[in-house]
Structures are given as C-alpha cells and as structure tokens.
PDB file of C-alpha atoms in Angstrom:
ATOM      1  CA  UNK A   1      27.581 154.358 152.196  1.00  0.00           C
ATOM      2  CA  UNK A   2      28.819 157.508 150.454  1.00  0.00           C
ATOM      3  CA  UNK A   3      30.448 155.440 147.691  1.00  0.00           C
ATOM      4  CA  UNK A   4      27.271 153.349 147.221  1.00  0.00           C
ATOM      5  CA  UNK A   5      25.477 156.259 146.064  1.00  0.00           C
ATOM      6  CA  UNK A   6      27.683 156.713 142.955  1.00  0.00           C
ATOM      7  CA  UNK A   7      26.599 155.346 139.521  1.00  0.00           C
ATOM      8  CA  UNK A   8      29.304 153.191 138.547  1.00  0.00           C
ATOM      9  CA  UNK A   9      28.841 154.242 134.715  1.00  0.00           C
ATOM     10  CA  UNK A  10      29.197 157.892 135.544  1.00  0.00           C
ATOM     11  CA  UNK A  11      32.096 160.058 137.142  1.00  0.00           C
ATOM     12  CA  UNK A  12      31.664 161.782 140.291  1.00  0.00           C
ATOM     13  CA  UNK A  13      30.604 165.403 139.990  1.00  0.00           C
ATOM     14  CA  UNK A  14      32.942 168.246 140.752  1.00  0.00           C
ATOM     15  CA  UNK A  15      32.326 169.177 144.391  1.00  0.00           C
ATOM     16  CA  UNK A  16      29.734 166.415 144.923  1.00  0.00           C
ATOM     17  CA  UNK A  17      28.497 166.189 148.368  1.00  0.00           C
ATOM     18  CA  UNK A  18      27.312 162.774 149.820  1.00  0.00           C
ATOM     19  CA  UNK A  19      24.565 162.832 152.537  1.00  0.00           C
ATOM     20  CA  UNK A  20      24.337 160.011 154.899  1.00  0.00           C
ATOM     21  CA  UNK A  21      21.331 159.676 157.095  1.00  0.00           C
ATOM     22  CA  UNK A  22      21.326 158.251 160.491  1.00  0.00           C
ATOM     23  CA  UNK A  23      17.923 156.423 159.630  1.00  0.00           C
ATOM     24  CA  UNK A  24      19.398 154.425 156.623  1.00  0.00           C
ATOM     25  CA  UNK A  25      22.506 153.656 158.648  1.00  0.00           C
ATOM     26  CA  UNK A  26      20.477 152.471 161.715  1.00  0.00           C
ATOM     27  CA  UNK A  27      18.697 150.177 159.390  1.00  0.00           C
ATOM     28  CA  UNK A  28      21.796 148.588 157.830  1.00  0.00           C
ATOM     29  CA  UNK A  29      23.624 148.267 161.233  1.00  0.00           C
ATOM     30  CA  UNK A  30      20.414 147.432 163.144  1.00  0.00           C
ATOM     31  CA  UNK A  31      21.048 150.200 165.672  1.00  0.00           C
ATOM     32  CA  UNK A  32      18.884 152.662 167.518  1.00  0.00           C
ATOM     33  CA  UNK A  33      18.692 156.092 165.987  1.00  0.00           C
ATOM     34  CA  UNK A  34      20.603 157.966 168.639  1.00  0.00           C
ATOM     35  CA  UNK A  35      23.390 155.307 168.666  1.00  0.00           C
ATOM     36  CA  UNK A  36      23.617 155.367 164.736  1.00  0.00           C
ATOM     37  CA  UNK A  37      23.906 159.193 164.733  1.00  0.00           C
ATOM     38  CA  UNK A  38      26.460 159.284 167.440  1.00  0.00           C
ATOM     39  CA  UNK A  39      28.445 156.737 165.400  1.00  0.00           C
ATOM     40  CA  UNK A  40      27.981 158.656 162.201  1.00  0.00           C
ATOM     41  CA  UNK A  41      29.352 161.978 163.863  1.00  0.00           C
ATOM     42  CA  UNK A  42      32.406 159.809 165.201  1.00  0.00           C
ATOM     43  CA  UNK A  43      32.960 158.256 161.920  1.00  0.00           C
ATOM     44  CA  UNK A  44      33.141 161.793 160.111  1.00  0.00           C
ATOM     45  CA  UNK A  45      35.872 162.982 162.681  1.00  0.00           C
ATOM     46  CA  UNK A  46      37.916 159.674 161.838  1.00  0.00           C
ATOM     47  CA  UNK A  47      37.435 159.947 158.070  1.00  0.00           C
ATOM     48  CA  UNK A  48      38.427 163.614 157.970  1.00  0.00           C
ATOM     49  CA  UNK A  49      41.824 162.454 159.418  1.00  0.00           C
ATOM     50  CA  UNK A  50      42.171 159.529 157.216  1.00  0.00           C
ATOM     51  CA  UNK A  51      44.891 159.301 154.573  1.00  0.00           C
ATOM     52  CA  UNK A  52      45.799 156.636 152.017  1.00  0.00           C
ATOM     53  CA  UNK A  53      49.398 155.763 150.915  1.00  0.00           C
ATOM     54  CA  UNK A  54      49.592 154.782 147.319  1.00  0.00           C
ATOM     55  CA  UNK A  55      52.861 153.798 145.345  1.00  0.00           C
ATOM     56  CA  UNK A  56      53.566 156.590 142.992  1.00  0.00           C
ATOM     57  CA  UNK A  57      53.796 154.149 140.026  1.00  0.00           C
ATOM     58  CA  UNK A  58      50.157 153.083 140.734  1.00  0.00           C
ATOM     59  CA  UNK A  59      48.738 156.642 141.001  1.00  0.00           C
ATOM     60  CA  UNK A  60      45.540 157.395 138.682  1.00  0.00           C
ATOM     61  CA  UNK A  61      45.242 160.641 137.106  1.00  0.00           C
ATOM     62  CA  UNK A  62      42.849 163.074 138.387  1.00  0.00           C
ATOM     63  CA  UNK A  63      39.238 163.247 136.363  1.00  0.00           C
ATOM     64  CA  UNK A  64      40.076 165.886 133.873  1.00  0.00           C
ATOM     65  CA  UNK A  65      38.195 169.221 134.008  1.00  0.00           C
ATOM     66  CA  UNK A  66      38.158 172.272 132.233  1.00  0.00           C
ATOM     67  CA  UNK A  67      41.202 174.618 132.906  1.00  0.00           C
ATOM     68  CA  UNK A  68      43.377 171.698 134.202  1.00  0.00           C
ATOM     69  CA  UNK A  69      47.135 171.561 133.321  1.00  0.00           C
ATOM     70  CA  UNK A  70      48.202 168.285 131.668  1.00  0.00           C
ATOM     71  CA  UNK A  71      48.771 165.554 134.471  1.00  0.00           C
ATOM     72  CA  UNK A  72      52.075 163.923 134.696  1.00  0.00           C
ATOM     73  CA  UNK A  73      52.654 160.674 136.872  1.00  0.00           C
ATOM     74  CA  UNK A  74      55.416 161.585 139.299  1.00  0.00           C
ATOM     75  CA  UNK A  75      58.618 159.932 139.098  1.00  0.00           C
ATOM     76  CA  UNK A  76      60.319 157.458 141.650  1.00  0.00           C
ATOM     77  CA  UNK A  77      59.103 154.332 143.563  1.00  0.00           C
ATOM     78  CA  UNK A  78      57.896 156.020 146.738  1.00  0.00           C
ATOM     79  CA  UNK A  79      54.443 156.625 148.384  1.00  0.00           C
ATOM     80  CA  UNK A  80      52.253 159.580 147.867  1.00  0.00           C
ATOM     81  CA  UNK A  81      49.875 160.252 150.758  1.00  0.00           C
ATOM     82  CA  UNK A  82      46.367 161.318 149.780  1.00  0.00           C
ATOM     83  CA  UNK A  83      43.631 162.873 151.973  1.00  0.00           C
ATOM     84  CA  UNK A  84      40.499 160.876 151.536  1.00  0.00           C
ATOM     85  CA  UNK A  85      38.058 163.843 152.223  1.00  0.00           C
ATOM     86  CA  UNK A  86      37.957 167.491 151.442  1.00  0.00           C
ATOM     87  CA  UNK A  87      35.563 167.925 154.275  1.00  0.00           C
ATOM     88  CA  UNK A  88      33.078 166.277 156.448  1.00  0.00           C
ATOM     89  CA  UNK A  89      30.317 168.106 158.188  1.00  0.00           C
ATOM     90  CA  UNK A  90      27.257 167.360 160.608  1.00  0.00           C
ATOM     91  CA  UNK A  91      24.971 169.550 162.738  1.00  0.00           C
ATOM     92  CA  UNK A  92      23.302 168.148 165.757  1.00  0.00           C
ATOM     93  CA  UNK A  93      19.628 167.545 165.228  1.00  0.00           C
ATOM     94  CA  UNK A  94      19.645 167.227 161.369  1.00  0.00           C
ATOM     95  CA  UNK A  95      19.988 163.461 161.544  1.00  0.00           C
ATOM     96  CA  UNK A  96      22.619 163.218 158.735  1.00  0.00           C
ATOM     97  CA  UNK A  97      26.212 163.912 157.964  1.00  0.00           C
ATOM     98  CA  UNK A  98      27.679 165.299 154.788  1.00  0.00           C
ATOM     99  CA  UNK A  99      30.998 164.046 153.065  1.00  0.00           C
ATOM    100  CA  UNK A 100      32.956 165.543 150.273  1.00  0.00           C
ATOM    101  CA  UNK A 101      35.820 163.539 148.788  1.00  0.00           C
ATOM    102  CA  UNK A 102      39.021 165.150 147.866  1.00  0.00           C
ATOM    103  CA  UNK A 103      39.665 165.571 144.254  1.00  0.00           C
ATOM    104  CA  UNK A 104      42.638 163.332 144.293  1.00  0.00           C
ATOM    105  CA  UNK A 105      40.497 160.437 145.712  1.00  0.00           C
ATOM    106  CA  UNK A 106      37.874 160.946 142.945  1.00  0.00           C
ATOM    107  CA  UNK A 107      39.412 158.493 140.274  1.00  0.00           C
ATOM    108  CA  UNK A 108      39.534 155.770 142.954  1.00  0.00           C
ATOM    109  CA  UNK A 109      35.959 155.788 144.295  1.00  0.00           C
ATOM    110  CA  UNK A 110      34.689 155.897 140.699  1.00  0.00           C
ATOM    111  CA  UNK A 111      36.359 152.603 140.000  1.00  0.00           C
ATOM    112  CA  UNK A 112      34.065 150.478 142.517  1.00  0.00           C
ATOM    113  CA  UNK A 113      30.965 148.697 141.208  1.00  0.00           C
ATOM    114  CA  UNK A 114      27.653 149.385 142.913  1.00  0.00           C
ATOM    115  CA  UNK A 115      26.675 145.816 143.618  1.00  0.00           C
ATOM    116  CA  UNK A 116      30.135 145.052 145.271  1.00  0.00           C
ATOM    117  CA  UNK A 117      29.915 148.265 147.090  1.00  0.00           C
ATOM    118  CA  UNK A 118      26.468 147.484 148.562  1.00  0.00           C
ATOM    119  CA  UNK A 119      27.349 143.971 149.555  1.00  0.00           C
ATOM    120  CA  UNK A 120      30.534 144.968 151.497  1.00  0.00           C
ATOM    121  CA  UNK A 121      28.875 148.042 152.856  1.00  0.00           C
ATOM    122  CA  UNK A 122      26.131 145.937 154.646  1.00  0.00           C
ATOM    123  CA  UNK A 123      28.666 143.322 155.643  1.00  0.00           C
ATOM    124  CA  UNK A 124      30.998 145.750 157.143  1.00  0.00           C
ATOM    125  CA  UNK A 125      28.387 147.588 159.148  1.00  0.00           C
ATOM    126  CA  UNK A 126      27.165 144.581 160.784  1.00  0.00           C
ATOM    127  CA  UNK A 127      30.614 143.439 161.979  1.00  0.00           C
ATOM    128  CA  UNK A 128      30.687 145.268 165.231  1.00  0.00           C
ATOM    129  CA  UNK A 129      33.799 143.428 166.606  1.00  0.00           C
ATOM    130  CA  UNK A 130      37.086 144.996 165.636  1.00  0.00           C
ATOM    131  CA  UNK A 131      39.058 141.880 164.958  1.00  0.00           C
ATOM    132  CA  UNK A 132      36.370 140.411 162.761  1.00  0.00           C
ATOM    133  CA  UNK A 133      35.979 143.619 160.716  1.00  0.00           C
ATOM    134  CA  UNK A 134      39.626 143.903 160.127  1.00  0.00           C
ATOM    135  CA  UNK A 135      39.929 140.286 159.125  1.00  0.00           C
ATOM    136  CA  UNK A 136      36.930 140.899 156.771  1.00  0.00           C
ATOM    137  CA  UNK A 137      38.451 143.732 155.240  1.00  0.00           C
ATOM    138  CA  UNK A 138      41.729 141.728 154.731  1.00  0.00           C
ATOM    139  CA  UNK A 139      39.807 138.963 153.163  1.00  0.00           C
ATOM    140  CA  UNK A 140      37.851 141.339 150.762  1.00  0.00           C
ATOM    141  CA  UNK A 141      41.378 143.038 149.722  1.00  0.00           C
ATOM    142  CA  UNK A 142      42.641 139.588 148.924  1.00  0.00           C
ATOM    143  CA  UNK A 143      39.716 138.803 146.882  1.00  0.00           C
ATOM    144  CA  UNK A 144      39.800 142.119 145.069  1.00  0.00           C
ATOM    145  CA  UNK A 145      43.464 140.951 144.373  1.00  0.00           C
ATOM    146  CA  UNK A 146      42.070 137.990 142.392  1.00  0.00           C
ATOM    147  CA  UNK A 147      42.824 135.542 145.197  1.00  0.00           C
ATOM    148  CA  UNK A 148      39.203 134.218 145.223  1.00  0.00           C
ATOM    149  CA  UNK A 149      39.764 130.960 147.096  1.00  0.00           C
ATOM    150  CA  UNK A 150      42.901 131.316 149.410  1.00  0.00           C
ATOM    151  CA  UNK A 151      45.727 133.443 150.247  1.00  0.00           C
ATOM    152  CA  UNK A 152      48.855 132.829 152.403  1.00  0.00           C
ATOM    153  CA  UNK A 153      50.210 135.359 154.903  1.00  0.00           C
ATOM    154  CA  UNK A 154      52.908 135.629 157.583  1.00  0.00           C
ATOM    155  CA  UNK A 155      51.812 135.483 161.290  1.00  0.00           C
ATOM    156  CA  UNK A 156      53.304 138.829 161.965  1.00  0.00           C
ATOM    157  CA  UNK A 157      51.954 140.377 158.719  1.00  0.00           C
ATOM    158  CA  UNK A 158      48.561 139.173 159.779  1.00  0.00           C
ATOM    159  CA  UNK A 159      48.994 140.961 163.189  1.00  0.00           C
ATOM    160  CA  UNK A 160      50.067 144.187 161.226  1.00  0.00           C
ATOM    161  CA  UNK A 161      46.707 143.904 159.060  1.00  0.00           C
ATOM    162  CA  UNK A 162      44.599 143.443 162.103  1.00  0.00           C
ATOM    163  CA  UNK A 163      46.403 146.160 164.262  1.00  0.00           C
ATOM    164  CA  UNK A 164      47.503 143.590 166.864  1.00  0.00           C
ATOM    165  CA  UNK A 165      50.535 145.491 168.056  1.00  0.00           C
ATOM    166  CA  UNK A 166      51.591 148.599 170.010  1.00  0.00           C
ATOM    167  CA  UNK A 167      54.755 150.809 169.470  1.00  0.00           C
ATOM    168  CA  UNK A 168      56.989 152.189 172.051  1.00  0.00           C
ATOM    169  CA  UNK A 169      59.911 154.309 171.163  1.00  0.00           C
ATOM    170  CA  UNK A 170      59.635 153.306 167.459  1.00  0.00           C
ATOM    171  CA  UNK A 171      59.753 149.759 168.530  1.00  0.00           C
ATOM    172  CA  UNK A 172      56.955 147.422 167.478  1.00  0.00           C
ATOM    173  CA  UNK A 173      55.433 144.680 170.192  1.00  0.00           C
ATOM    174  CA  UNK A 174      53.089 142.246 168.775  1.00  0.00           C
ATOM    175  CA  UNK A 175      50.144 141.134 170.801  1.00  0.00           C
ATOM    176  CA  UNK A 176      49.360 137.252 171.438  1.00  0.00           C
ATOM    177  CA  UNK A 177      52.929 135.880 171.288  1.00  0.00           C
ATOM    178  CA  UNK A 178      51.755 132.429 171.336  1.00  0.00           C
ATOM    179  CA  UNK A 179      50.054 131.498 168.198  1.00  0.00           C
ATOM    180  CA  UNK A 180      47.591 129.136 170.120  1.00  0.00           C
ATOM    181  CA  UNK A 181      46.137 132.284 171.967  1.00  0.00           C
ATOM    182  CA  UNK A 182      45.967 134.281 168.595  1.00  0.00           C
ATOM    183  CA  UNK A 183      44.194 131.544 166.990  1.00  0.00           C
ATOM    184  CA  UNK A 184      41.619 130.869 169.711  1.00  0.00           C
ATOM    185  CA  UNK A 185      41.072 134.550 170.874  1.00  0.00           C
ATOM    186  CA  UNK A 186      41.113 136.377 167.479  1.00  0.00           C
ATOM    187  CA  UNK A 187      41.160 134.223 164.269  1.00  0.00           C
ATOM    188  CA  UNK A 188      38.727 131.511 165.206  1.00  0.00           C
ATOM    189  CA  UNK A 189      36.313 133.927 166.781  1.00  0.00           C
ATOM    190  CA  UNK A 190      36.478 136.414 163.979  1.00  0.00           C
ATOM    191  CA  UNK A 191      36.014 133.431 161.288  1.00  0.00           C
ATOM    192  CA  UNK A 192      32.752 132.273 163.048  1.00  0.00           C
ATOM    193  CA  UNK A 193      31.500 135.900 163.147  1.00  0.00           C
ATOM    194  CA  UNK A 194      32.379 136.541 159.441  1.00  0.00           C
ATOM    195  CA  UNK A 195      30.805 133.362 158.331  1.00  0.00           C
ATOM    196  CA  UNK A 196      27.508 134.145 160.244  1.00  0.00           C
ATOM    197  CA  UNK A 197      27.293 137.710 159.168  1.00  0.00           C
ATOM    198  CA  UNK A 198      28.723 138.166 155.701  1.00  0.00           C
ATOM    199  CA  UNK A 199      28.932 136.769 152.116  1.00  0.00           C
ATOM    200  CA  UNK A 200      32.325 134.931 152.916  1.00  0.00           C
ATOM    201  CA  UNK A 201      31.712 131.423 153.695  1.00  0.00           C
ATOM    202  CA  UNK A 202      33.642 128.181 154.476  1.00  0.00           C
ATOM    203  CA  UNK A 203      36.559 130.037 155.844  1.00  0.00           C
ATOM    204  CA  UNK A 204      39.347 128.102 157.403  1.00  0.00           C
ATOM    205  CA  UNK A 205      42.976 128.571 158.356  1.00  0.00           C
ATOM    206  CA  UNK A 206      45.841 126.135 158.593  1.00  0.00           C
ATOM    207  CA  UNK A 207      49.614 126.553 159.468  1.00  0.00           C
ATOM    208  CA  UNK A 208      51.791 125.943 156.487  1.00  0.00           C
ATOM    209  CA  UNK A 209      55.175 127.040 157.895  1.00  0.00           C
ATOM    210  CA  UNK A 210      56.950 126.660 161.197  1.00  0.00           C
ATOM    211  CA  UNK A 211      60.357 127.909 162.375  1.00  0.00           C
ATOM    212  CA  UNK A 212      61.737 126.370 165.556  1.00  0.00           C
ATOM    213  CA  UNK A 213      58.230 124.769 165.968  1.00  0.00           C
ATOM    214  CA  UNK A 214      56.605 128.216 165.945  1.00  0.00           C
ATOM    215  CA  UNK A 215      53.867 128.933 163.538  1.00  0.00           C
ATOM    216  CA  UNK A 216      55.133 131.749 161.094  1.00  0.00           C
ATOM    217  CA  UNK A 217      52.767 131.422 158.000  1.00  0.00           C
ATOM    218  CA  UNK A 218      49.181 130.680 157.545  1.00  0.00           C
ATOM    219  CA  UNK A 219      46.803 129.797 154.541  1.00  0.00           C
ATOM    220  CA  UNK A 220      43.301 131.284 154.706  1.00  0.00           C
ATOM    221  CA  UNK A 221      40.657 129.293 152.375  1.00  0.00           C
ATOM    222  CA  UNK A 222      37.236 130.609 151.821  1.00  0.00           C
ATOM    223  CA  UNK A 223      34.285 130.872 149.320  1.00  0.00           C
ATOM    224  CA  UNK A 224      32.239 133.901 148.471  1.00  0.00           C
ATOM    225  CA  UNK A 225      28.639 133.617 148.245  1.00  0.00           C
ATOM    226  CA  UNK A 226      27.613 136.244 145.659  1.00  0.00           C
ATOM    227  CA  UNK A 227      23.948 135.258 145.961  1.00  0.00           C
ATOM    228  CA  UNK A 228      23.760 136.010 149.692  1.00  0.00           C
ATOM    229  CA  UNK A 229      20.553 137.976 150.516  1.00  0.00           C
ATOM    230  CA  UNK A 230      20.528 140.547 153.196  1.00  0.00           C
ATOM    231  CA  UNK A 231      17.292 140.820 155.248  1.00  0.00           C
ATOM    232  CA  UNK A 232      15.596 144.001 154.334  1.00  0.00           C
ATOM    233  CA  UNK A 233      17.773 144.850 151.324  1.00  0.00           C
TER     234      UNK A 233
END
C-alpha cells in the first residue's frame, strides 16, 4: 500500500513517509476497522524486521543526492542484505501507521509501475490463506521474470518457496512427504483460492519428472487477466 502511493515517473523523495490508513486497508481487505488496524500494527512490526538479500552483481546504485560520494558496485558474487525500512511507527487511536523505507531500498521501490502495484496489492490483501498467498507471490515472481504462461519447479524448491518446512539442529525437514497430500491439501486448495480471488486464472499443475516413482518436478501453467476489475476500485 505504501509503494502504491508512488508516482512511477518520479523518484522517491528523501525521507519520504508513507501513511497507511486502517480505513483504506479495511476496504481493500474487507475487514472490520478494529481488525484492520491490529493487522496494520502487526505488519509494521514484521516489516521493520524484514531484510532482503540481493546478489552483489545485481545491486542498483542509490538515488544520487547532493553531497554523495561516487557509488561503486561491490565486487564478488555474494549476497548483500538490505533492511527494507528505516522505521515504522504507529500510535494507538490514530487509525494509521507510518512507513519510511531505507535509502538502500529506494531504487527498487521506484522501479514498480503503479497499475501493477495496485493489482497485486488488492489480490495479496484478499488472500488470507497463507499457502495461497505464498503461491500467489511465487506466481507473480515468475511472471515478473517473463514467464508469462508457465514455469517449472522442483517439489522441494516449491516447499522452500511456500515455507513448508521446519529446521532442527540446522537440518531441514519438509512437510507433506507424500506428494498426494501436498497436492490435495496445499496446491489444489491454493490454486482454487487464487483463481477465485486474483487476476491469475486457468491455473493448472502437472508432474513432469519422477524419480523412483516419486514426483520431483512440476509445471505450473496459468493466464493473467490484466483486465480484471476489482469491486469498489
């Protein structure tokens, strides 16, 4: 919702603060006001702890401002961890939260087009099921990578993307060891929710690789309805 306030033709202002009103979020997510505000407060706490890892060779230079030293892209092929926000703030009773993005994030949030942002914002807010929301974000990620009609992914990689695992003593344990359970309880249910709620339609999944009769690789196919109209927007 913060990024949706940006003008895609202009750069973010230095120190710009984005105010998110509970009344607007309640309308988008179809929630009661009290619930919407409690969710916003919880989201600001999560956002303040959020970091994003970007390969060093893909880093964008910061938006140049007076007094800056020349920027040099770091060497190496490692990952640089970036804090998403400078700060998040709220006060009980005000009915809104404030968000200020960190300067290192500015060039990334300025690259997003408004129409796309609004569409994804509304779809994401209405997906209340965690698995469906995670799968939707994966689909949008693949679409942004120009995979407009389908993509292929390993079953364990899919579980990584959906957060379907636990770790103990640095060892990863995947949920749903049987693919039929993963397909029935997670994939199919999430697909139906996404098709009913968002602009991504005609979603299907098929097994394209097996090892020792066990499904190991999938293909997701889909269509994006860019003309989809959201009630009230």
